[in-house]
Amino acid sequence: MRRLNRKKTLNLMKELDAFPKVPESYVETSASGGTVSLIAFTTIAFLTIMEFMVYRDTWMKYEYEVDKDFTSKLRINIDITVAMRCQYVGADVLDLAETMVASADGLIYEPVVFDLTPQQKELQRMLQLIQSRLQEEHSLQDVIFKSAFKSASTALPPREDNSLQSPDACRIHGHLYVNKVAGNFHITVGKAIPHPRGHAHLAALVSHESYNFSHRIDHLSFGELIPGIINPLDGTEKIASDHNQMFQYFITVVPTKLHTYKISAETHQFSVTERERVINHAAGSHGVSGIFMKYDISSLMVTVTEEHMPFWQFLVRLCGIIGGIFSTTGILHGFGRFVAEIIFCRFRLGSYKSTSVPLSDGHTSNHLPLITDNSTH
């Protein structure tokens, strides 16, 4: 009984077979079929390799939403070198919401030499080249997001100033926290003095001849400091053509959440518009000499996520490639053989010419003679 049940089960499974096998004695091979098969296998191998490379690659997904966080503080990371002595310049932030000077205690004033060493100049030129390419190819920003990790750094190497040369510039670096509202970070002549109606700078004791707001922005970013991320103003260098010159940077800050396979951080991207002009009250160009960075916070927040193709999707695409190429090449091979047979049949029919058979009455017949059994003997 068990054997009968097994036989019935096997017979039932054979009837359900959707892939019937053809005996090898019934299969006919051809040179054209082998050529098409070779082309099909080569194409499958090439597309499989390309698909595997796509599977290994990742892409950045951008999502936009309204930023609902208005209570947290905004961190500003600064590393700017001004071509003036530290006792002549002062940096502070004017919060436009509260019209008061934000605390700038986190900034360090370091006397340095403004000219860079050859090693620093080489890195600065490389950074400026990357900035120019980023302006042309915006998709390179995705590559920077992927390659950013906490052990990397885009800062200049340690300054190796000659001890015999006296410092002629001031490096202002560090970070400070401000409210998430529009503000104005500026560096001008004299130290800042806060008072209830605003703020002022002690600039009366500094001679106009010593004004020189040539500056170099080694780093400027908002939010969490992520080494490896190149910001729009990194590597910027401006040389003042006049003592009384104003440099303005209008910045729009966009809160950004970055989630990659290497890091996960909350930072801020920003775009910037630059402007510079000489202060000449007689010509109607009013203002204060210095470096002014007016920033505004965008109400939108961007979430940047690094995504990867799922493995099941890779398998589906791979099966589609293999099955599609086999089916397509089979159809093309069959169609080619059909066309070739039609052409060869017509060629063979045209190669037979009609023969003339003489009759007893002197006429000729253009019909082919019939082949009888007697004629074969």
CSV table of C-alpha atoms in Angstrom, one decimal:
chain,number,residue,atom,x,y,z
A,1,MET,CA,0.0,0.0,0.0
A,2,ARG,CA,2.8,2.4,0.8
A,3,ARG,CA,4.5,1.7,-2.5
A,4,LEU,CA,1.3,2.3,-4.4
A,5,ASN,CA,0.8,5.6,-2.5
A,6,ARG,CA,4.4,6.6,-3.4
A,7,LYS,CA,3.8,5.8,-7.1
A,8,LYS,CA,0.6,7.8,-7.1
A,9,THR,CA,2.4,10.7,-5.5
A,10,LEU,CA,5.3,10.5,-8.0
A,11,ASN,CA,2.9,10.3,-10.9
A,12,LEU,CA,0.9,13.3,-9.6
A,13,MET,CA,4.1,15.3,-9.2
A,14,LYS,CA,5.2,14.4,-12.8
A,15,GLU,CA,1.8,15.6,-14.1
A,16,LEU,CA,2.4,18.9,-12.3
A,17,ASP,CA,5.9,19.4,-13.8
A,18,ALA,CA,5.9,22.8,-15.6
A,19,PHE,CA,9.4,22.1,-17.0
A,20,PRO,CA,9.1,19.0,-19.2
A,21,LYS,CA,12.5,17.5,-20.2
A,22,VAL,CA,13.3,16.8,-23.9
A,23,PRO,CA,15.4,13.7,-24.5
A,24,GLU,CA,18.9,14.5,-25.8
A,25,SER,CA,18.3,12.3,-28.8
A,26,TYR,CA,15.6,14.8,-29.9
A,27,VAL,CA,17.7,17.9,-29.5
A,28,GLU,CA,19.5,19.3,-32.6
A,29,THR,CA,22.4,21.6,-32.1
A,30,SER,CA,23.7,24.1,-34.7
A,31,ALA,CA,26.6,26.5,-35.2
A,32,SER,CA,24.3,29.5,-35.2
A,33,GLY,CA,22.7,28.4,-31.9
A,34,GLY,CA,26.1,28.0,-30.3
A,35,THR,CA,27.1,31.5,-31.5
A,36,VAL,CA,24.0,33.0,-30.1
A,37,SER,CA,24.4,31.1,-26.8
A,38,LEU,CA,28.0,32.4,-26.5
A,39,ILE,CA,26.8,36.0,-27.1
A,40,ALA,CA,24.0,35.5,-24.6
A,41,PHE,CA,26.3,34.1,-21.9
A,42,THR,CA,28.8,37.0,-22.4
A,43,THR,CA,26.0,39.5,-22.1
A,44,ILE,CA,24.6,37.9,-19.0
A,45,ALA,CA,28.1,37.9,-17.4
A,46,PHE,CA,28.7,41.6,-18.2
A,47,LEU,CA,25.3,42.7,-17.0
A,48,THR,CA,25.6,40.6,-13.8
A,49,ILE,CA,28.9,42.3,-13.0
A,50,MET,CA,27.4,45.8,-13.6
A,51,GLU,CA,24.3,44.9,-11.5
A,52,PHE,CA,26.6,43.8,-8.7
A,53,MET,CA,28.4,47.1,-8.8
A,54,VAL,CA,25.1,48.9,-8.6
A,55,TYR,CA,24.1,46.7,-5.7
A,56,ARG,CA,27.3,47.6,-3.8
A,57,ASP,CA,26.8,51.3,-4.4
A,58,THR,CA,24.7,53.6,-2.3
A,59,TRP,CA,22.8,56.8,-2.9
A,60,MET,CA,21.7,59.8,-0.8
A,61,LYS,CA,17.9,60.3,-0.2
A,62,TYR,CA,16.7,63.8,0.6
A,63,GLU,CA,13.6,64.4,2.6
A,64,TYR,CA,12.2,67.9,3.5
A,65,GLU,CA,10.0,68.9,6.5
A,66,VAL,CA,9.3,71.9,8.6
A,67,ASP,CA,11.8,72.5,11.4
A,68,LYS,CA,9.8,72.6,14.7
A,69,ASP,CA,12.8,73.0,17.0
A,70,PHE,CA,13.0,76.7,18.0
A,71,THR,CA,14.3,76.4,21.5
A,72,SER,CA,17.7,74.8,21.0
A,73,LYS,CA,20.9,76.7,20.5
A,74,LEU,CA,22.8,77.0,17.3
A,75,ARG,CA,26.5,76.3,17.4
A,76,ILE,CA,28.8,78.3,15.1
A,77,ASN,CA,32.3,76.9,14.4
A,78,ILE,CA,34.8,79.6,13.4
A,79,ASP,CA,38.4,79.6,12.3
A,80,ILE,CA,39.2,83.0,10.6
A,81,THR,CA,42.6,84.7,10.3
A,82,VAL,CA,42.5,88.5,9.9
A,83,ALA,CA,45.6,90.5,8.8
A,84,MET,CA,45.5,92.8,11.9
A,85,ARG,CA,46.9,92.4,15.4
A,86,CYS,CA,44.7,90.8,18.0
A,87,GLN,CA,44.5,94.0,20.2
A,88,TYR,CA,43.0,95.9,17.3
A,89,VAL,CA,40.1,93.6,16.4
A,90,GLY,CA,37.0,92.2,18.1
A,91,ALA,CA,34.5,89.6,17.2
A,92,ASP,CA,30.9,89.2,18.5
A,93,VAL,CA,27.4,88.2,17.4
A,94,LEU,CA,24.4,90.5,17.4
A,95,ASP,CA,21.2,88.5,18.0
A,96,LEU,CA,18.5,90.3,16.0
A,97,ALA,CA,15.7,88.8,18.0
A,98,GLU,CA,16.9,90.2,21.4
A,99,THR,CA,19.1,93.0,20.0
A,100,MET,CA,21.9,92.1,22.3
A,101,VAL,CA,25.4,90.8,22.0
A,102,ALA,CA,25.7,87.0,22.3
A,103,SER,CA,28.5,85.7,24.4
A,104,ALA,CA,31.7,85.2,22.5
A,105,ASP,CA,33.7,83.6,25.3
A,106,GLY,CA,34.3,80.5,23.3
A,107,LEU,CA,36.5,82.3,20.8
A,108,ILE,CA,40.3,82.3,21.1
A,109,TYR,CA,42.5,85.2,19.7
A,110,GLU,CA,45.9,83.8,18.6
A,111,PRO,CA,48.6,86.0,17.2
A,112,VAL,CA,50.0,84.4,14.0
A,113,VAL,CA,51.7,85.3,10.7
A,114,PHE,CA,49.2,85.9,7.9
A,115,ASP,CA,51.3,84.3,5.1
A,116,LEU,CA,51.0,80.6,4.8
A,117,THR,CA,53.7,78.0,4.7
A,118,PRO,CA,54.2,76.1,1.4
A,119,GLN,CA,52.4,73.1,2.8
A,120,GLN,CA,49.5,75.2,3.9
A,121,LYS,CA,49.3,76.9,0.5
A,122,GLU,CA,49.2,73.6,-1.2
A,123,LEU,CA,46.3,72.4,0.9
A,124,GLN,CA,44.5,75.7,0.5
A,125,ARG,CA,44.8,75.5,-3.4
A,126,MET,CA,43.4,72.0,-3.2
A,127,LEU,CA,40.5,73.1,-1.1
A,128,GLN,CA,39.7,76.0,-3.5
A,129,LEU,CA,39.8,73.6,-6.4
A,130,ILE,CA,37.3,71.3,-4.7
A,131,GLN,CA,35.1,74.3,-4.0
A,132,SER,CA,35.1,75.3,-7.7
A,133,ARG,CA,34.2,71.8,-8.7
A,134,LEU,CA,31.4,71.7,-6.2
A,135,GLN,CA,29.9,74.8,-7.7
A,136,GLU,CA,29.9,73.1,-11.1
A,137,GLU,CA,29.0,69.6,-10.1
A,138,HIS,CA,26.5,69.6,-7.2
A,139,SER,CA,26.3,65.8,-7.1
A,140,LEU,CA,29.8,65.7,-5.7
A,141,GLN,CA,28.2,66.8,-2.4
A,142,ASP,CA,26.8,63.3,-2.1
A,143,VAL,CA,30.3,61.9,-2.4
A,144,ILE,CA,31.5,64.2,0.4
A,145,PHE,CA,28.6,63.1,2.6
A,146,LYS,CA,29.5,59.4,2.1
A,147,SER,CA,33.2,59.9,2.7
A,148,ALA,CA,32.8,62.0,5.8
A,149,PHE,CA,33.9,60.3,9.0
A,150,LYS,CA,35.0,61.4,12.4
A,151,SER,CA,38.7,60.7,12.0
A,152,ALA,CA,39.1,62.9,8.9
A,153,SER,CA,39.8,66.6,8.9
A,154,THR,CA,39.9,69.4,6.3
A,155,ALA,CA,41.6,71.9,8.6
A,156,LEU,CA,45.0,73.4,7.7
A,157,PRO,CA,48.0,71.6,9.1
A,158,PRO,CA,49.6,73.1,12.2
A,159,ARG,CA,51.1,76.5,11.5
A,160,GLU,CA,54.9,76.5,11.4
A,161,ASP,CA,55.5,80.2,11.6
A,162,ASN,CA,59.1,81.4,11.8
A,163,SER,CA,59.9,82.5,15.3
A,164,LEU,CA,62.1,85.3,14.0
A,165,GLN,CA,59.1,86.9,12.2
A,166,SER,CA,56.8,88.8,14.5
A,167,PRO,CA,53.0,88.0,14.2
A,168,ASP,CA,51.2,90.4,12.0
A,169,ALA,CA,47.7,88.8,12.0
A,170,CYS,CA,45.1,87.4,14.4
A,171,ARG,CA,43.6,83.9,14.2
A,172,ILE,CA,40.1,83.9,15.7
A,173,HIS,CA,39.0,80.3,16.2
A,174,GLY,CA,36.6,78.4,18.5
A,175,HIS,CA,32.9,78.1,18.7
A,176,LEU,CA,29.9,79.9,20.3
A,177,TYR,CA,26.2,79.2,20.8
A,178,VAL,CA,23.4,81.5,19.7
A,179,ASN,CA,19.7,81.4,19.4
A,180,LYS,CA,18.1,79.8,16.3
A,181,VAL,CA,17.2,83.2,14.8
A,182,ALA,CA,18.7,85.5,12.3
A,183,GLY,CA,21.9,87.2,13.5
A,184,ASN,CA,25.1,89.0,12.5
A,185,PHE,CA,28.5,87.7,13.3
A,186,HIS,CA,31.1,90.4,12.6
A,187,ILE,CA,34.8,91.2,13.1
A,188,THR,CA,35.6,94.8,13.2
A,189,VAL,CA,38.1,97.3,14.7
A,190,GLY,CA,38.1,97.4,18.5
A,191,LYS,CA,36.8,95.2,21.3
A,192,ALA,CA,33.0,95.0,21.7
A,193,ILE,CA,31.3,96.8,24.6
A,194,PRO,CA,27.7,95.7,25.3
A,195,HIS,CA,25.2,98.1,26.7
A,196,PRO,CA,21.3,98.1,27.0
A,197,ARG,CA,20.7,99.9,23.6
A,198,GLY,CA,23.0,97.7,21.6
A,199,HIS,CA,26.7,97.4,21.4
A,200,ALA,CA,29.8,99.4,20.4
A,201,HIS,CA,33.4,98.8,19.6
A,202,LEU,CA,36.5,100.7,20.9
A,203,ALA,CA,37.8,101.8,17.6
A,204,ALA,CA,38.8,105.4,18.5
A,205,LEU,CA,42.3,104.4,19.6
A,206,VAL,CA,43.1,102.5,16.4
A,207,SER,CA,44.6,104.5,13.5
A,208,HIS,CA,42.9,104.1,10.1
A,209,GLU,CA,46.3,103.4,8.5
A,210,SER,CA,46.5,100.1,10.5
A,211,TYR,CA,43.1,98.9,9.1
A,212,ASN,CA,43.6,95.8,7.0
A,213,PHE,CA,40.7,93.4,6.8
A,214,SER,CA,42.4,91.0,4.4
A,215,HIS,CA,41.3,87.6,5.8
A,216,ARG,CA,41.3,83.9,5.3
A,217,ILE,CA,38.4,81.6,6.3
A,218,ASP,CA,39.9,78.3,7.1
A,219,HIS,CA,36.6,77.0,8.5
A,220,LEU,CA,33.1,78.2,9.1
A,221,SER,CA,30.2,75.8,9.8
A,222,PHE,CA,27.0,75.7,11.8
A,223,GLY,CA,25.8,72.9,14.1
A,224,GLU,CA,27.8,69.8,15.1
A,225,LEU,CA,31.4,69.8,13.9
A,226,ILE,CA,31.9,67.0,11.4
A,227,PRO,CA,35.4,66.7,10.1
A,228,GLY,CA,35.5,65.7,6.5
A,229,ILE,CA,32.6,67.9,5.4
A,230,ILE,CA,33.6,70.8,3.2
A,231,ASN,CA,31.6,73.9,3.7
A,232,PRO,CA,31.0,76.7,1.1
A,233,LEU,CA,33.4,79.2,2.7
A,234,ASP,CA,36.3,76.9,3.7
A,235,GLY,CA,39.5,78.0,2.0
A,236,THR,CA,38.2,81.5,1.1
A,237,GLU,CA,40.8,84.2,1.0
A,238,LYS,CA,40.1,87.9,0.5
A,239,ILE,CA,42.7,90.6,0.1
A,240,ALA,CA,41.6,94.2,0.9
A,241,SER,CA,42.4,96.8,-1.7
A,242,ASP,CA,41.8,99.7,0.7
A,243,HIS,CA,42.1,100.3,4.5
A,244,ASN,CA,38.4,101.1,4.9
A,245,GLN,CA,36.8,98.1,3.3
A,246,MET,CA,33.7,96.1,4.2
A,247,PHE,CA,33.3,92.4,3.4
A,248,GLN,CA,29.8,91.0,3.7
A,249,TYR,CA,28.6,87.4,3.6
A,250,PHE,CA,24.8,86.8,3.4
A,251,ILE,CA,24.3,83.2,4.7
A,252,THR,CA,21.1,81.1,4.6
A,253,VAL,CA,21.4,78.2,7.1
A,254,VAL,CA,19.4,75.0,6.5
A,255,PRO,CA,19.1,72.5,9.5
A,256,THR,CA,20.3,69.1,8.3
A,257,LYS,CA,20.1,65.6,9.7
A,258,LEU,CA,22.8,63.4,8.3
A,259,HIS,CA,22.5,59.6,8.5
A,260,THR,CA,25.1,57.5,6.7
A,261,TYR,CA,26.7,54.2,7.3
A,262,LYS,CA,29.7,56.0,8.9
A,263,ILE,CA,28.2,58.8,10.9
A,264,SER,CA,24.9,60.1,12.2
A,265,ALA,CA,24.8,63.7,13.2
A,266,GLU,CA,22.7,66.9,13.3
A,267,THR,CA,24.4,69.6,11.4
A,268,HIS,CA,23.6,72.5,9.1
A,269,GLN,CA,24.2,73.2,5.5
A,270,PHE,CA,24.3,76.8,4.2
A,271,SER,CA,24.5,78.8,1.0
A,272,VAL,CA,26.3,82.2,0.8
A,273,THR,CA,26.3,85.3,-1.2
A,274,GLU,CA,29.4,87.5,-1.1
A,275,ARG,CA,29.8,91.3,-1.4
A,276,GLU,CA,32.6,93.7,-0.8
A,277,ARG,CA,32.9,97.5,-1.1
A,278,VAL,CA,35.1,100.4,0.0
A,279,ILE,CA,33.7,102.7,2.7
A,280,ASN,CA,33.7,106.2,1.4
A,281,HIS,CA,31.3,108.6,3.1
A,282,ALA,CA,32.0,111.4,0.6
A,283,ALA,CA,30.9,109.1,-2.2
A,284,GLY,CA,27.8,107.9,-0.4
A,285,SER,CA,29.2,104.5,0.5
A,286,HIS,CA,28.4,104.4,4.2
A,287,GLY,CA,29.1,101.6,6.7
A,288,VAL,CA,31.7,100.2,9.0
A,289,SER,CA,35.0,98.6,7.9
A,290,GLY,CA,35.2,94.9,8.8
A,291,ILE,CA,33.9,91.4,8.1
A,292,PHE,CA,30.2,90.9,8.5
A,293,MET,CA,28.4,87.5,8.2
A,294,LYS,CA,24.7,87.9,8.3
A,295,TYR,CA,23.0,84.6,8.7
A,296,ASP,CA,19.3,83.6,8.6
A,297,ILE,CA,17.8,80.2,9.6
A,298,SER,CA,15.6,78.4,7.1
A,299,SER,CA,12.2,77.1,8.3
A,300,LEU,CA,12.8,73.8,6.4
A,301,MET,CA,14.8,70.9,7.7
A,302,VAL,CA,16.6,68.4,5.4
A,303,THR,CA,17.1,64.8,6.3
A,304,VAL,CA,19.9,63.2,4.2
A,305,THR,CA,19.9,59.4,4.4
A,306,GLU,CA,22.3,57.0,2.8
A,307,GLU,CA,20.3,54.1,1.2
A,308,HIS,CA,21.3,50.7,-0.2
A,309,MET,CA,19.5,48.4,-2.6
A,310,PRO,CA,17.8,45.5,-0.8
A,311,PHE,CA,19.2,42.0,-1.5
A,312,TRP,CA,15.8,40.7,-2.6
A,313,GLN,CA,15.6,43.5,-5.2
A,314,PHE,CA,19.1,42.6,-6.4
A,315,LEU,CA,17.9,39.0,-6.9
A,316,VAL,CA,14.8,40.0,-8.7
A,317,ARG,CA,16.8,42.3,-11.1
A,318,LEU,CA,19.3,39.5,-11.6
A,319,CYS,CA,16.6,36.9,-12.5
A,320,GLY,CA,15.1,39.5,-14.9
A,321,ILE,CA,18.4,39.9,-16.6
A,322,ILE,CA,19.1,36.2,-17.0
A,323,GLY,CA,15.6,35.3,-18.1
A,324,GLY,CA,15.1,38.3,-20.3
A,325,ILE,CA,18.3,37.7,-22.2
A,326,PHE,CA,17.6,34.0,-22.7
A,327,SER,CA,14.1,34.7,-24.0
A,328,THR,CA,15.2,37.6,-26.2
A,329,THR,CA,18.1,35.7,-27.8
A,330,GLY,CA,15.9,32.7,-28.3
A,331,ILE,CA,13.3,34.8,-30.1
A,332,LEU,CA,15.9,36.5,-32.2
A,333,HIS,CA,17.6,33.3,-33.1
A,334,GLY,CA,14.3,31.7,-34.2
A,335,PHE,CA,13.4,34.7,-36.2
A,336,GLY,CA,16.8,34.7,-37.9
A,337,ARG,CA,16.5,31.1,-38.8
A,338,PHE,CA,13.1,31.7,-40.3
A,339,VAL,CA,14.3,34.5,-42.4
A,340,ALA,CA,17.3,32.6,-43.5
A,341,GLU,CA,15.2,29.6,-44.6
A,342,ILE,CA,12.9,31.8,-46.6
A,343,ILE,CA,15.9,33.4,-48.4
A,344,PHE,CA,17.6,30.1,-49.1
A,345,CYS,CA,14.4,28.4,-50.4
A,346,ARG,CA,13.9,31.2,-52.9
A,347,PHE,CA,17.5,31.0,-53.9
A,348,ARG,CA,17.2,27.3,-54.5
A,349,LEU,CA,14.0,27.6,-56.5
A,350,GLY,CA,15.5,30.2,-58.7
A,351,SER,CA,18.6,28.0,-59.4
A,352,TYR,CA,16.5,25.3,-61.2
A,353,LYS,CA,16.1,26.2,-64.9
A,354,SER,CA,13.5,24.7,-67.1
A,355,THR,CA,14.9,22.1,-69.6
A,356,SER,CA,13.5,21.5,-73.3
A,357,VAL,CA,12.5,18.0,-74.4
A,358,PRO,CA,12.2,17.3,-78.2
A,359,LEU,CA,8.9,15.7,-79.4
A,360,SER,CA,8.3,13.4,-82.4
A,361,ASP,CA,6.5,16.1,-84.4
A,362,GLY,CA,9.5,18.4,-84.3
A,363,HIS,CA,8.1,20.6,-81.5
A,364,THR,CA,9.7,21.1,-78.1
A,365,SER,CA,8.3,20.9,-74.6
A,366,ASN,CA,9.5,23.1,-71.8
A,367,HIS,CA,8.1,20.8,-69.2
A,368,LEU,CA,10.4,18.7,-67.1
A,369,PRO,CA,10.1,15.0,-67.9
A,370,LEU,CA,8.4,12.8,-65.5
A,371,ILE,CA,10.5,10.4,-63.6
A,372,THR,CA,9.0,7.0,-63.6
A,373,ASP,CA,10.0,3.8,-62.0
A,374,ASN,CA,11.3,2.4,-65.3
A,375,SER,CA,13.7,5.3,-65.8
A,376,THR,CA,15.4,4.6,-62.5
A,377,HIS,CA,16.4,1.1,-63.7
